[in-house]
Coordinates of C-alpha atoms and ligand atoms in Angstrom, one line a residue:
X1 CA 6.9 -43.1 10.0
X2 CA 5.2 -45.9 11.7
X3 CA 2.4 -43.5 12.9
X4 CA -1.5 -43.6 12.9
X5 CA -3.3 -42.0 9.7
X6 CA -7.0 -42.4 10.9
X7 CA -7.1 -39.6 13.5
X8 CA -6.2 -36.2 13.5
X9 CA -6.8 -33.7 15.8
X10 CA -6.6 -29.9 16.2
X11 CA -5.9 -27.8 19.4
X12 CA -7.2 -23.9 19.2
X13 CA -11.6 -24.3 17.8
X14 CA -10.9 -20.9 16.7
X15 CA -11.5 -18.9 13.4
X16 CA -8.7 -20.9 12.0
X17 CA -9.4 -24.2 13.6
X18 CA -13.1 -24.4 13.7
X19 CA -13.9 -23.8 9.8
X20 CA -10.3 -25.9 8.6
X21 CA -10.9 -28.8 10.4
X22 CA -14.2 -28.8 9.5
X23 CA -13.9 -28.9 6.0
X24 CA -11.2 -31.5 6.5
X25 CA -14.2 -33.5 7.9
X26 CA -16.1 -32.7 4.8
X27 CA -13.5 -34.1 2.2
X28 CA -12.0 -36.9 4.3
X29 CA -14.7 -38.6 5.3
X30 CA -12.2 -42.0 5.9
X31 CA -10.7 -39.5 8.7
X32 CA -12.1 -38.8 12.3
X33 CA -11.4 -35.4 13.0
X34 CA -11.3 -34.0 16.7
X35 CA -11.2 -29.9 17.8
X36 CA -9.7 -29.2 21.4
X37 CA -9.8 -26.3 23.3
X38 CA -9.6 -24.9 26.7
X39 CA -12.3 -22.8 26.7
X40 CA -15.3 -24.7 27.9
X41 CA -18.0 -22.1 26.6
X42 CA -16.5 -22.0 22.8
X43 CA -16.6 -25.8 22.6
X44 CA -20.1 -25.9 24.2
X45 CA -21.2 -23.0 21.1
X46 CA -19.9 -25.9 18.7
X47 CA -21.6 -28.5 19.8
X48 CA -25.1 -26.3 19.6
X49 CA -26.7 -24.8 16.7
X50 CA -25.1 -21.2 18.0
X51 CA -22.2 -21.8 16.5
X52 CA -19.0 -19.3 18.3
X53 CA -18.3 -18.0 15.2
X54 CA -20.2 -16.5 12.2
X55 CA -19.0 -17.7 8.7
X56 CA -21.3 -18.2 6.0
X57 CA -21.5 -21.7 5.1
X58 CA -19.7 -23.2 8.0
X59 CA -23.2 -24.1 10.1
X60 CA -24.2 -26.7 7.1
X61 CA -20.6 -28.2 6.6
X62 CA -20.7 -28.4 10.9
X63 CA -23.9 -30.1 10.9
X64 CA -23.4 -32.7 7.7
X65 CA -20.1 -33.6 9.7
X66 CA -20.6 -33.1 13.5
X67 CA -21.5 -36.7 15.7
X68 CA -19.9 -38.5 12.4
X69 CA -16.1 -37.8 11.9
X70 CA -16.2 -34.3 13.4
X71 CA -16.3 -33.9 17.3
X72 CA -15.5 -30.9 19.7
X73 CA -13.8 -31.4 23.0
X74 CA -11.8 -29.8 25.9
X75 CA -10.1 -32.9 26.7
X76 CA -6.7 -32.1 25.5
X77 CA -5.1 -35.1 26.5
X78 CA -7.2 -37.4 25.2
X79 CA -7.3 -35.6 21.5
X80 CA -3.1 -35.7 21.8
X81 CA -3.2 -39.7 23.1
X82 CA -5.6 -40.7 20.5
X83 CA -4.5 -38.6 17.5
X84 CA -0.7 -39.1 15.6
X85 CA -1.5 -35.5 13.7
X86 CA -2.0 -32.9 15.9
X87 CA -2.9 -29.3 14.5
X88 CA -1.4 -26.4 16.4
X89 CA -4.0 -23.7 15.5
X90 CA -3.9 -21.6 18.3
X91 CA -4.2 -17.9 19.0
X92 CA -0.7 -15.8 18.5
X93 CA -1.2 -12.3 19.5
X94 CA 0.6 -9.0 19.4
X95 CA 3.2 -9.3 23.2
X96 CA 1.3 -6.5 25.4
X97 CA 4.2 -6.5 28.1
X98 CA 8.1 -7.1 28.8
X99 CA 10.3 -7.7 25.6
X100 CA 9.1 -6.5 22.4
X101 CA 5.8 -5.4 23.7
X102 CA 3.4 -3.6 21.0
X103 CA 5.3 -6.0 18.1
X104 CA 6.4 -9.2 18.9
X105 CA 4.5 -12.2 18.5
X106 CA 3.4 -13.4 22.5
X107 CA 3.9 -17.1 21.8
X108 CA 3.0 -18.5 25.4
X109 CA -0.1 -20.3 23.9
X110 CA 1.6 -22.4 20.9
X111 CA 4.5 -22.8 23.6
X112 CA 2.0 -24.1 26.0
X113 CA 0.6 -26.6 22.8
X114 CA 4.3 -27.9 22.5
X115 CA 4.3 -28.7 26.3
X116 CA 1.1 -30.1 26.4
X117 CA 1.8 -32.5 23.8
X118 CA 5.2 -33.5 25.1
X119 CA 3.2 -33.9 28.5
X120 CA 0.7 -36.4 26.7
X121 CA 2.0 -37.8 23.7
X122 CA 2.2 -41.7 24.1
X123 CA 3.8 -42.6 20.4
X124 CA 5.4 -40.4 17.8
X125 CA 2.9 -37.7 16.4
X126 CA 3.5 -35.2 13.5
X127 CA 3.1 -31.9 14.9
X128 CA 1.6 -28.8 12.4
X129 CA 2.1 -25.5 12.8
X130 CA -1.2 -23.9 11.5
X131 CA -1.0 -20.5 13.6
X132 CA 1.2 -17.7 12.3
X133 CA 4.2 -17.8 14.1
X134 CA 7.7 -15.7 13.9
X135 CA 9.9 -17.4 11.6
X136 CA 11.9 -20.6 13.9
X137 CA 9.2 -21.2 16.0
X138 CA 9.2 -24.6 14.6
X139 CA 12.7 -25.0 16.4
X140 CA 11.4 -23.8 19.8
X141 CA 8.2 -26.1 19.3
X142 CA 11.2 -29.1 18.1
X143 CA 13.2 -27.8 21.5
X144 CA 10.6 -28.1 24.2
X145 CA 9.2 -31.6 22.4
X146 CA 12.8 -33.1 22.2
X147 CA 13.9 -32.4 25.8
X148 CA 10.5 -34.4 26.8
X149 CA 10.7 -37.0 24.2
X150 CA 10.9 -40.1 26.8
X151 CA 8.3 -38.6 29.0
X152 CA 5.4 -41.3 29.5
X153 CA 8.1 -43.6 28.8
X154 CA 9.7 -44.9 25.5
X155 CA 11.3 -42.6 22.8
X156 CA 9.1 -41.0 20.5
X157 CA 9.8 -38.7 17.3
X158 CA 8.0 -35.5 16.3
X159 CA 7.8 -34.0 13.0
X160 CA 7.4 -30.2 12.4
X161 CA 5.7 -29.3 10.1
X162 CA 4.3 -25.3 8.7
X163 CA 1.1 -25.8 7.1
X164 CA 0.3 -21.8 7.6
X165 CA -3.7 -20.8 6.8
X166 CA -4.5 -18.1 4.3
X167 CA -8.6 -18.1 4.7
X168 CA -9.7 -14.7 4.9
X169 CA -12.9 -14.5 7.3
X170 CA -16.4 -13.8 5.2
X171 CA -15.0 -16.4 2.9
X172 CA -13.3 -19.0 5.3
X173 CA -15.4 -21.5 3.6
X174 CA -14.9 -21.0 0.1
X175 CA -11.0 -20.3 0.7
X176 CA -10.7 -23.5 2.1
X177 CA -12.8 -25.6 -0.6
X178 CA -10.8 -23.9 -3.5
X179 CA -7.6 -22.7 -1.6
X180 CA -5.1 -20.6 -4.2
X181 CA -2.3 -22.9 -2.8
X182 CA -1.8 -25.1 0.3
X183 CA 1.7 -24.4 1.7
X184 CA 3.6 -27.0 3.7
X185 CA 7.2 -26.8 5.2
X186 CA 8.9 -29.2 7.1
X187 CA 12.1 -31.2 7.0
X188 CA 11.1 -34.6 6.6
X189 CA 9.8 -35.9 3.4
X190 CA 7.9 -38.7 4.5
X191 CA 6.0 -36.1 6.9
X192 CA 5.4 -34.0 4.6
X193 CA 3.6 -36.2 2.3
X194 CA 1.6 -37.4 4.8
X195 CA 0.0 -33.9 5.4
X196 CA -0.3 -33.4 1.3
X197 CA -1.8 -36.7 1.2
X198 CA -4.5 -35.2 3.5
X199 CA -5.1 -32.1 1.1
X200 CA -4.9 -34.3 -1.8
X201 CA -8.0 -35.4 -1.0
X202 CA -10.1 -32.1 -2.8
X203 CA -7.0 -29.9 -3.8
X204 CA -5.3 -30.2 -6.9
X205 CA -1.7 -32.0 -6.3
X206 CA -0.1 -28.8 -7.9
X207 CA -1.5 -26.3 -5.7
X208 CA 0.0 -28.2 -3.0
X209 CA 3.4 -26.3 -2.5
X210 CA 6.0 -27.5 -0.6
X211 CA 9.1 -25.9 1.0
X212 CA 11.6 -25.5 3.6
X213 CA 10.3 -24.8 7.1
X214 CA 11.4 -21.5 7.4
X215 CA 10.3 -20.2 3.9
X216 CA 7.1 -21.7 4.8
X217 CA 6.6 -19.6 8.4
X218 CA 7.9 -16.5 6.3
X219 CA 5.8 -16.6 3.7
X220 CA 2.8 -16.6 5.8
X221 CA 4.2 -13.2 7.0
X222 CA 4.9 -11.7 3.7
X223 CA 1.7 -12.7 2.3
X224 CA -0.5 -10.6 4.8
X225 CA 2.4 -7.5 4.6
X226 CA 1.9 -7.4 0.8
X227 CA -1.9 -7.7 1.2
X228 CA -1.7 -4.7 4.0
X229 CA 0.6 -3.1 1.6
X230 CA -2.0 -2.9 -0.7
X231 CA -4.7 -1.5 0.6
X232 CA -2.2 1.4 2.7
X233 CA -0.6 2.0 -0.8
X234 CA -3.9 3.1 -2.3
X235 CA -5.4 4.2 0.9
X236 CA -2.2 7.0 1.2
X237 CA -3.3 7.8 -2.8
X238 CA -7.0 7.7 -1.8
X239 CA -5.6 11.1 0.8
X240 CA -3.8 12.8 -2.6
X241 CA -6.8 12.5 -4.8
X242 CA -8.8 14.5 -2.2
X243 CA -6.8 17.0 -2.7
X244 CA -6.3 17.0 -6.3
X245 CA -9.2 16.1 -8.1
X246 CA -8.5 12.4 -8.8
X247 CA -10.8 9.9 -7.9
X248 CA -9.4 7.1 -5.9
X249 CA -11.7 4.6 -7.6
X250 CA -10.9 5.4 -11.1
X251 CA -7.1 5.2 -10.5
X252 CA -7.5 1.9 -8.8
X253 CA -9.2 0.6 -11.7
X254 CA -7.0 2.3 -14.0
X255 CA -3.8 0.7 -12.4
X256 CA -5.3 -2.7 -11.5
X257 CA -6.5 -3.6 -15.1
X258 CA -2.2 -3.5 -15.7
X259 CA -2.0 -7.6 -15.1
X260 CA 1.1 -7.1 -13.4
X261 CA -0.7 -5.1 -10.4
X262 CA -3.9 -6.8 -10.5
X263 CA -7.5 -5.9 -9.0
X264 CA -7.6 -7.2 -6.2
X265 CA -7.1 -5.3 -2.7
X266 CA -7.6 -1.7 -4.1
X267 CA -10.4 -0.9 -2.5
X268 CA -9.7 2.9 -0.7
X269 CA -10.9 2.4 2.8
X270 CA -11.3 3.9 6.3
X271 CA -8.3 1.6 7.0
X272 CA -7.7 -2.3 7.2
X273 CA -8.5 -3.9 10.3
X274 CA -8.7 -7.7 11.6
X275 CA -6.7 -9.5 13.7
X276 CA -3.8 -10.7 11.4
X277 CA -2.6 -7.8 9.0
X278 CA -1.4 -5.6 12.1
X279 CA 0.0 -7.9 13.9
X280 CA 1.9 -10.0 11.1
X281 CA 3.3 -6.8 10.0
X282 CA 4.5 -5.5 13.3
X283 CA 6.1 -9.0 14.1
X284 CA 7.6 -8.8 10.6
X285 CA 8.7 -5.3 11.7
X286 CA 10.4 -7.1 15.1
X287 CA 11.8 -9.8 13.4
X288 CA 13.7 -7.4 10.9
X289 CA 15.0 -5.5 14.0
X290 CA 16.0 -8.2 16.1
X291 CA 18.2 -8.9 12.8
X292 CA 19.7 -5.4 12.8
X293 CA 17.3 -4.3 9.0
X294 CA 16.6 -1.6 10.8
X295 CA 15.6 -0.1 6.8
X296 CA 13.8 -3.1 6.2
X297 CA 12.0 -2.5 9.4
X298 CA 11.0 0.8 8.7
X299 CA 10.0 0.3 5.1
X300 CA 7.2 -2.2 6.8
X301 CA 6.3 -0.1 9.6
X302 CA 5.2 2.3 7.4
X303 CA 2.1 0.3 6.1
X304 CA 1.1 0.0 9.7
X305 CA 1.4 4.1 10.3
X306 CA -0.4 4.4 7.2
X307 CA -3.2 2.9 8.1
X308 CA -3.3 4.9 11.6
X309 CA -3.2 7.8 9.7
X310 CA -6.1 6.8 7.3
X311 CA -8.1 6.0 10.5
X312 CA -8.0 9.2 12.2
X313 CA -8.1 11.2 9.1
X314 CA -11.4 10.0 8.4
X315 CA -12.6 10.8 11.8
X316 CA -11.0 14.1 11.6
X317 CA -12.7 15.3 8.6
X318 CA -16.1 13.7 10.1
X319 CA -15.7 16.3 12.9
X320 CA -14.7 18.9 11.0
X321 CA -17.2 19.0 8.2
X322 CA -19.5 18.5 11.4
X323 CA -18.6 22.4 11.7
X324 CA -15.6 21.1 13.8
X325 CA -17.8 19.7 16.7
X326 CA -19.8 16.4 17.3
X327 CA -20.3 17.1 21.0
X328 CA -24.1 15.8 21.7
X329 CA -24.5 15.5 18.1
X330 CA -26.1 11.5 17.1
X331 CA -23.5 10.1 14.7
X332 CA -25.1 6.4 13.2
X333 CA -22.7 3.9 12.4
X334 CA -23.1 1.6 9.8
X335 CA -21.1 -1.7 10.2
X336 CA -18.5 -2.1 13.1
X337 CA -17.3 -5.8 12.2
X338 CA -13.6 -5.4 10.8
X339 CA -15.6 -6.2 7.0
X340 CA -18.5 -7.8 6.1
X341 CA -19.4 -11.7 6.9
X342 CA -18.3 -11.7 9.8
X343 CA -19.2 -10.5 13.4
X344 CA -15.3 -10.1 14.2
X345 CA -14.4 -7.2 15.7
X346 CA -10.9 -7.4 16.3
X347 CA -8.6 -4.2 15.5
X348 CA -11.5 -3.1 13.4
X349 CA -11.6 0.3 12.1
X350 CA -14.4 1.4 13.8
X351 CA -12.5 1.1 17.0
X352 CA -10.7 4.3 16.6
X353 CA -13.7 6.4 14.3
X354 CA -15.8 6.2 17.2
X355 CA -13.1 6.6 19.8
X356 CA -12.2 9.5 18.1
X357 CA -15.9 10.4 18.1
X358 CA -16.9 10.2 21.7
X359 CA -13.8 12.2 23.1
X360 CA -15.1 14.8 20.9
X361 CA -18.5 14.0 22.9
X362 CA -20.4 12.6 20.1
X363 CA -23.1 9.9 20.7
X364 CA -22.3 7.1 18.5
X365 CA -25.2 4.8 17.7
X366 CA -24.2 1.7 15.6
X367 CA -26.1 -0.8 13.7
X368 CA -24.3 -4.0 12.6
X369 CA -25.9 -7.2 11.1
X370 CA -23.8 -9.6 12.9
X371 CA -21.5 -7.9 15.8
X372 CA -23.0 -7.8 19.5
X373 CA -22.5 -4.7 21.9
X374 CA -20.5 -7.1 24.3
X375 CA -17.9 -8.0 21.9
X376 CA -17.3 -4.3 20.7
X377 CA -17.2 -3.3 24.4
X378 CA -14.3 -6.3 25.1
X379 CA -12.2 -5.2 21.9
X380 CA -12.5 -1.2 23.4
X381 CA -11.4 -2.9 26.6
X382 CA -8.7 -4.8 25.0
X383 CA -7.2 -0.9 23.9
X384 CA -7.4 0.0 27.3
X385 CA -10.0 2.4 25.7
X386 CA -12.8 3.5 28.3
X387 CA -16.0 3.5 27.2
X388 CA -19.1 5.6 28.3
X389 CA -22.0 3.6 27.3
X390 CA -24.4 6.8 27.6
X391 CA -21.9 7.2 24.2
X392 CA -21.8 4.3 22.8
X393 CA -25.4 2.8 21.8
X394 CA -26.0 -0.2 19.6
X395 CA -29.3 0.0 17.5
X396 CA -31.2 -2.9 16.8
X397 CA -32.4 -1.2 12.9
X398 CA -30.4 1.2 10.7
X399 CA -33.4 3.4 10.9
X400 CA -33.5 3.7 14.6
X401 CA -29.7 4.5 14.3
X402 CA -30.0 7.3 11.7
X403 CA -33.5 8.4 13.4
X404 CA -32.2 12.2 14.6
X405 CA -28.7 11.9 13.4
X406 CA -26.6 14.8 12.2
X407 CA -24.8 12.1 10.1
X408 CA -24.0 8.5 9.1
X409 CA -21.0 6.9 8.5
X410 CA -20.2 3.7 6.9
X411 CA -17.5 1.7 8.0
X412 CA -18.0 -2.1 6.8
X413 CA -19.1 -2.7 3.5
X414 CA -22.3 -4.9 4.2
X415 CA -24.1 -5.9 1.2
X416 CA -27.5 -4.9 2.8
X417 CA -26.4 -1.7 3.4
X418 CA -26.8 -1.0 -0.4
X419 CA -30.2 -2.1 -0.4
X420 CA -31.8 0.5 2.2
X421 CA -33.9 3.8 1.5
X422 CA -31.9 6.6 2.5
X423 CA -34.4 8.5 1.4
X424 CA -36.6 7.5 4.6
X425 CA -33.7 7.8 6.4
X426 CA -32.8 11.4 5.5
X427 CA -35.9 12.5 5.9
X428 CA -35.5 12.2 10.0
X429 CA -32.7 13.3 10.1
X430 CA -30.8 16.5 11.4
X431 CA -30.3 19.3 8.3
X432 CA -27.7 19.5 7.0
X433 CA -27.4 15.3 6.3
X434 CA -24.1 13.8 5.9
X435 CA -23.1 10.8 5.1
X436 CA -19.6 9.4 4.8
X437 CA -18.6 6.4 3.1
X438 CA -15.8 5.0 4.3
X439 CA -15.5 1.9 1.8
X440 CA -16.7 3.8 -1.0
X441 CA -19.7 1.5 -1.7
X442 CA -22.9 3.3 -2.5
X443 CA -24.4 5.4 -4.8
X444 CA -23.0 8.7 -4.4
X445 CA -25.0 10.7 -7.3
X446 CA -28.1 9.0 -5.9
X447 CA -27.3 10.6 -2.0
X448 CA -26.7 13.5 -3.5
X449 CA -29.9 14.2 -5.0
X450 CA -31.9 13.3 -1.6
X451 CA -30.1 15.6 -0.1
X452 CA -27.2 14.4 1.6
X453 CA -23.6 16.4 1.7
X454 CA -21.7 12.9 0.7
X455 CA -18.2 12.2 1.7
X456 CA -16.6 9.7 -0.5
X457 CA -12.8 8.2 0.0
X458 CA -10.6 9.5 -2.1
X459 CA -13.0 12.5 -4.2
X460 CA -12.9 16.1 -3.5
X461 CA -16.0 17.0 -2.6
Ligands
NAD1 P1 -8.8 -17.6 18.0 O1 -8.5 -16.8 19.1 O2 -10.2 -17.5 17.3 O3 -8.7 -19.2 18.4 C1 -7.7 -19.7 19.1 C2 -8.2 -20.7 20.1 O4 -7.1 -21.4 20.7 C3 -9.0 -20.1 21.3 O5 -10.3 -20.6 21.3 C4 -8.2 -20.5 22.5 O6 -9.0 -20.8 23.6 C5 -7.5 -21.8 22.1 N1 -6.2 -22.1 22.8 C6 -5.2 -21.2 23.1 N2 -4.2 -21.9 23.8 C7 -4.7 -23.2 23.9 C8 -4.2 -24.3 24.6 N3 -2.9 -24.3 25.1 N4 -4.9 -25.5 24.6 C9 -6.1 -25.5 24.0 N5 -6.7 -24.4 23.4 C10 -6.0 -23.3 23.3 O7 -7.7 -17.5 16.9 P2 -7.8 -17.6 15.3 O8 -8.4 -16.4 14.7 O9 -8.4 -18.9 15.0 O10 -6.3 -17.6 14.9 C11 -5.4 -18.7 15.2 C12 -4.1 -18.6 14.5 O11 -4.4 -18.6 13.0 C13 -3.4 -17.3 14.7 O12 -2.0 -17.6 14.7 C14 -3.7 -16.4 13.6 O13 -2.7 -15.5 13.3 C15 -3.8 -17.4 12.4 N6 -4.7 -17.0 11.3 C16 -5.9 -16.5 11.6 C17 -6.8 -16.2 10.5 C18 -8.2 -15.5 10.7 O14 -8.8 -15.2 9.7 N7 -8.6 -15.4 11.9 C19 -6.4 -16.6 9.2 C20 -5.2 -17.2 9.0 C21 -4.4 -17.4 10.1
UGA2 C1 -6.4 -11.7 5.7 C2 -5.8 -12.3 4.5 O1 -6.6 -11.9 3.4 C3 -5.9 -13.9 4.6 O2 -5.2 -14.4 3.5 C4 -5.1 -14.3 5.9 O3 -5.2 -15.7 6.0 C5 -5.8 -13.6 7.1 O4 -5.7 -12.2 6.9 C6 -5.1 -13.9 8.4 O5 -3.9 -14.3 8.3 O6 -5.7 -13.7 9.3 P1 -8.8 -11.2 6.7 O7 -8.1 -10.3 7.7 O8 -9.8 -12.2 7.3 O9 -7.8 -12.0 5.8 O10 -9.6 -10.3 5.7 P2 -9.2 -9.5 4.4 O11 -10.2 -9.7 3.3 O12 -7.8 -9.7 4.0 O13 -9.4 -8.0 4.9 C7 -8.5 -7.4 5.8 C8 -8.8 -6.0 6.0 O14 -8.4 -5.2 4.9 C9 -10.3 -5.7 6.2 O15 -10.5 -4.7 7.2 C10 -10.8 -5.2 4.8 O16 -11.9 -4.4 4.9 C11 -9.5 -4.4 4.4 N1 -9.4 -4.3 2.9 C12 -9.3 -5.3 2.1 C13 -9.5 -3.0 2.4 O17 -9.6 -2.0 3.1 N2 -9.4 -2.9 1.0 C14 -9.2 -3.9 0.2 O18 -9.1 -3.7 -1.0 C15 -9.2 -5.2 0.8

């Protein structure tokens, strides 16, 4: 291909971006890896020891490899001009106006990647797809390079490829040292190799799949549809064993012990949250419309109103048990990260619970290991969800949260949470207790006897 292997940088230091590329830095130490991105204050965060983002393990892989063959920038051009491999890991959110608004993927920020590099790019470069994208995004990203491919003088080639990123957040690190598979699609043999070459480096050559561009940008789709299908599939079963006796736990065990189901992703919740799963799913949902599957569509949308519905059930039998009010009554959160390990709070859960809480004029006081007040204020904002802060209270101890509470509710499964005496916490509070486990993680039996009226997921009570 005639193109540079020494360099390779990555536009969008994001969840995806920061954590990859630094473990690319990790296992290729022959490679100089640089991370672009326009926002000044993230790449300041990455170049201190408060990093932007909170990921267990990533802090010692940033500092064995920052200054060395790692370095964070926002000089765009000069990571394009200097680098033949150039990441596209940028953000792809839900479209929030104009066509497709509420589902579509808005792709004005990988757009904006493929114009910058046609802008800059001085010699041929491969290009990689790392964000999720709508399946034949790789064409648009081809389209805008090729009708700028003798800007800054000379022709130049691009290769597309999909290398799409299945970390999960809380175990970024780990995900990426041992991934299940790397996937990479692309047209181009050579180009591809190039990119496996790069993987080869700590993953085994056979979990290094390789396929057609557009199976590649599909998969990525389907992957997070059948996770989300998952977890709405037992949450809706979670809502039937309420009601019948069942217990959601021992049916998930019961059904994921059969090989062909598998454990994994059973785990009754008050809903999935996160910035991917929703938003895959609805563009999967768009995509399947704008091809007239109108079925195929609906079958997907379903997981997605599914998981609304296990939201605000939850809240709803909160307020009832509450004796159908929680106006001026002290609700403590536990947890309002989207899961635990990790101070994320996009599309978390515990966006609509206490939504749902304070319009019923409850005073929700949470207590999180990780998230700050500021970033749970900008995800309410994000909603277009108006927040009273006289409401809305973030407690620097569980104890101070659940100090004069008529109940407490856990929404993210945080180890430490286990570990605390409820029994000190019961005692000060309101009578009756309740407590309402919305990831099903503590000892009910134990609750019980302090005192507490527990509400598990999925167990009549
Ligand atoms: P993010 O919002 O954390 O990071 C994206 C970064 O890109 C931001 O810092 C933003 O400033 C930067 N950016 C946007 N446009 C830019 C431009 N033109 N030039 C320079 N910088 C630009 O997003 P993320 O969570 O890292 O997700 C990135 C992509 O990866 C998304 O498509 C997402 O769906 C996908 N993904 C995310 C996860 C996850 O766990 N968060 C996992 C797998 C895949
Ligand atoms: C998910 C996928 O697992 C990753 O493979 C993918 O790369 C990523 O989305 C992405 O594309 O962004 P993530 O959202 O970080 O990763 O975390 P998950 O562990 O998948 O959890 C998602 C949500 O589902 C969380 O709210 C979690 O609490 C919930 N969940 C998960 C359950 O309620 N029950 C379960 O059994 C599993």
């Amino acid at each position: 291909l005639g193109i540079r292997l020494n360099r390779i940088c990555c536009i969008g230091a994001g969840y995806v971006g920061g954590p990859t590329m630094a473990t690319i830095a990790l296992k290729c130490p022959q490679l100089e890896v640089v991370i672009v991105d326009m926002n000044e204050d993230r790449i300041n965060r990455w170049n201190s020891d408060d990093l932007p983002i909170y990921e267990p393990g990533l802090p010692e892989v940033v500092k064995a490899c920052r200054g060395k063959n790692l370095f964070f920038s926002t000089d765009v051009k000069k990571g394009i001009e200097e680098s033949d491999i150039i990441f596209a890991s940028v953000n792809t959110p839900t479209k929030t106006q104009g066509v497709g608004k509420g589902r579509a993927a808005d792709l004005r920020y990988i757009e904006s990647v493929g114009r910058t590099i046609a802008q800059y790019a001085n010699r041929s470069k491969i290009v990689i797809e790392k964000s999720t994208v709508p399946i034949k995004t790789a064409e648009a990203i081809a389209r805008v390079l090729s009708a700028n491919e003798t800007a800054n003088g000379g022709h130049k080639n691009f290769w597309i490829l999909s290398n799409p990123e299945f970390l999960a957040e809380g175990t970024a690190m780990k995900d990426l040292d041992e991934p299940d598979r790397v996937l990479i699609g692309g047209q181009e043999q050579d180009a591809i190799m190039v990119l496996a070459d790069i993987y080869a480096n700590w993953v085994p050559r056979d979990r290094i799949l390789m396929t057609n561009l557009w199976s590649s940008e599909l998969s990525k789709l389907v992957a997070n549809a059948m996770l989300a299908q998952r977890v709405s599939s037992i949450n809706s079963i979670s809502r039937l064993c309420e009601r019948t006796g069942a217990d959601v736990k021992e049916v998930a065990r019961a059904i994921g012990t059969d090989s062909r189901i598998g454990p994994k992703f059973l785990n009754a919740s008050v809903g999935f949250g996160g910035s991917c799963f929703q938003k895959d799913i609805l563009n999967l949902v768009y995509i399947c419309q704008q091809f007239g599957l109108d079925e195929v569509a609906s079958y997907w949308q379903q997981v997605v109103d599914m998981n609304d519905h296990q939201k605000s059930a939850f809240t709803g039998k909160i307020i009832q048990s509450l004796f159908n009010t929680v106006t001026k009554k002290k609700i403590a959160i536990l947890g309002f990260a989207f899961k635990k390990d990790t101070g994320d709070v996009r599309e978390t859960p515990a966006l609509m619970v206490c939504d749902m809480l304070m319009k019923d004029g409850g005073l929700v006081y949470v207590y999180d290991p990780k998230v700050l007040i500021e970033d749970a204020l900008t995800e309410f904002k994000y909603h277009e969800i108006e927040v009273n802060t006289d409401q809305f209270i973030f407690s620097k101890s569980p104890e101070e949260a659940c100090e004069g509470a008529h109940a407490i509710v856990v929404l993210t499964e945080w180890d430490e949470f286990k570990t605390y005496d409820y029994k000190k916490f019961y005692d000060k509070m309101m009578k009756p207790a309740f407590l309402f486990d919305g990831r099903n993680m503590l000892d009910h039996a134990e609750l019980e006897k302090i005192g507490f009226e527990v509400h598990a997921l999925g167990k009549g009570t």
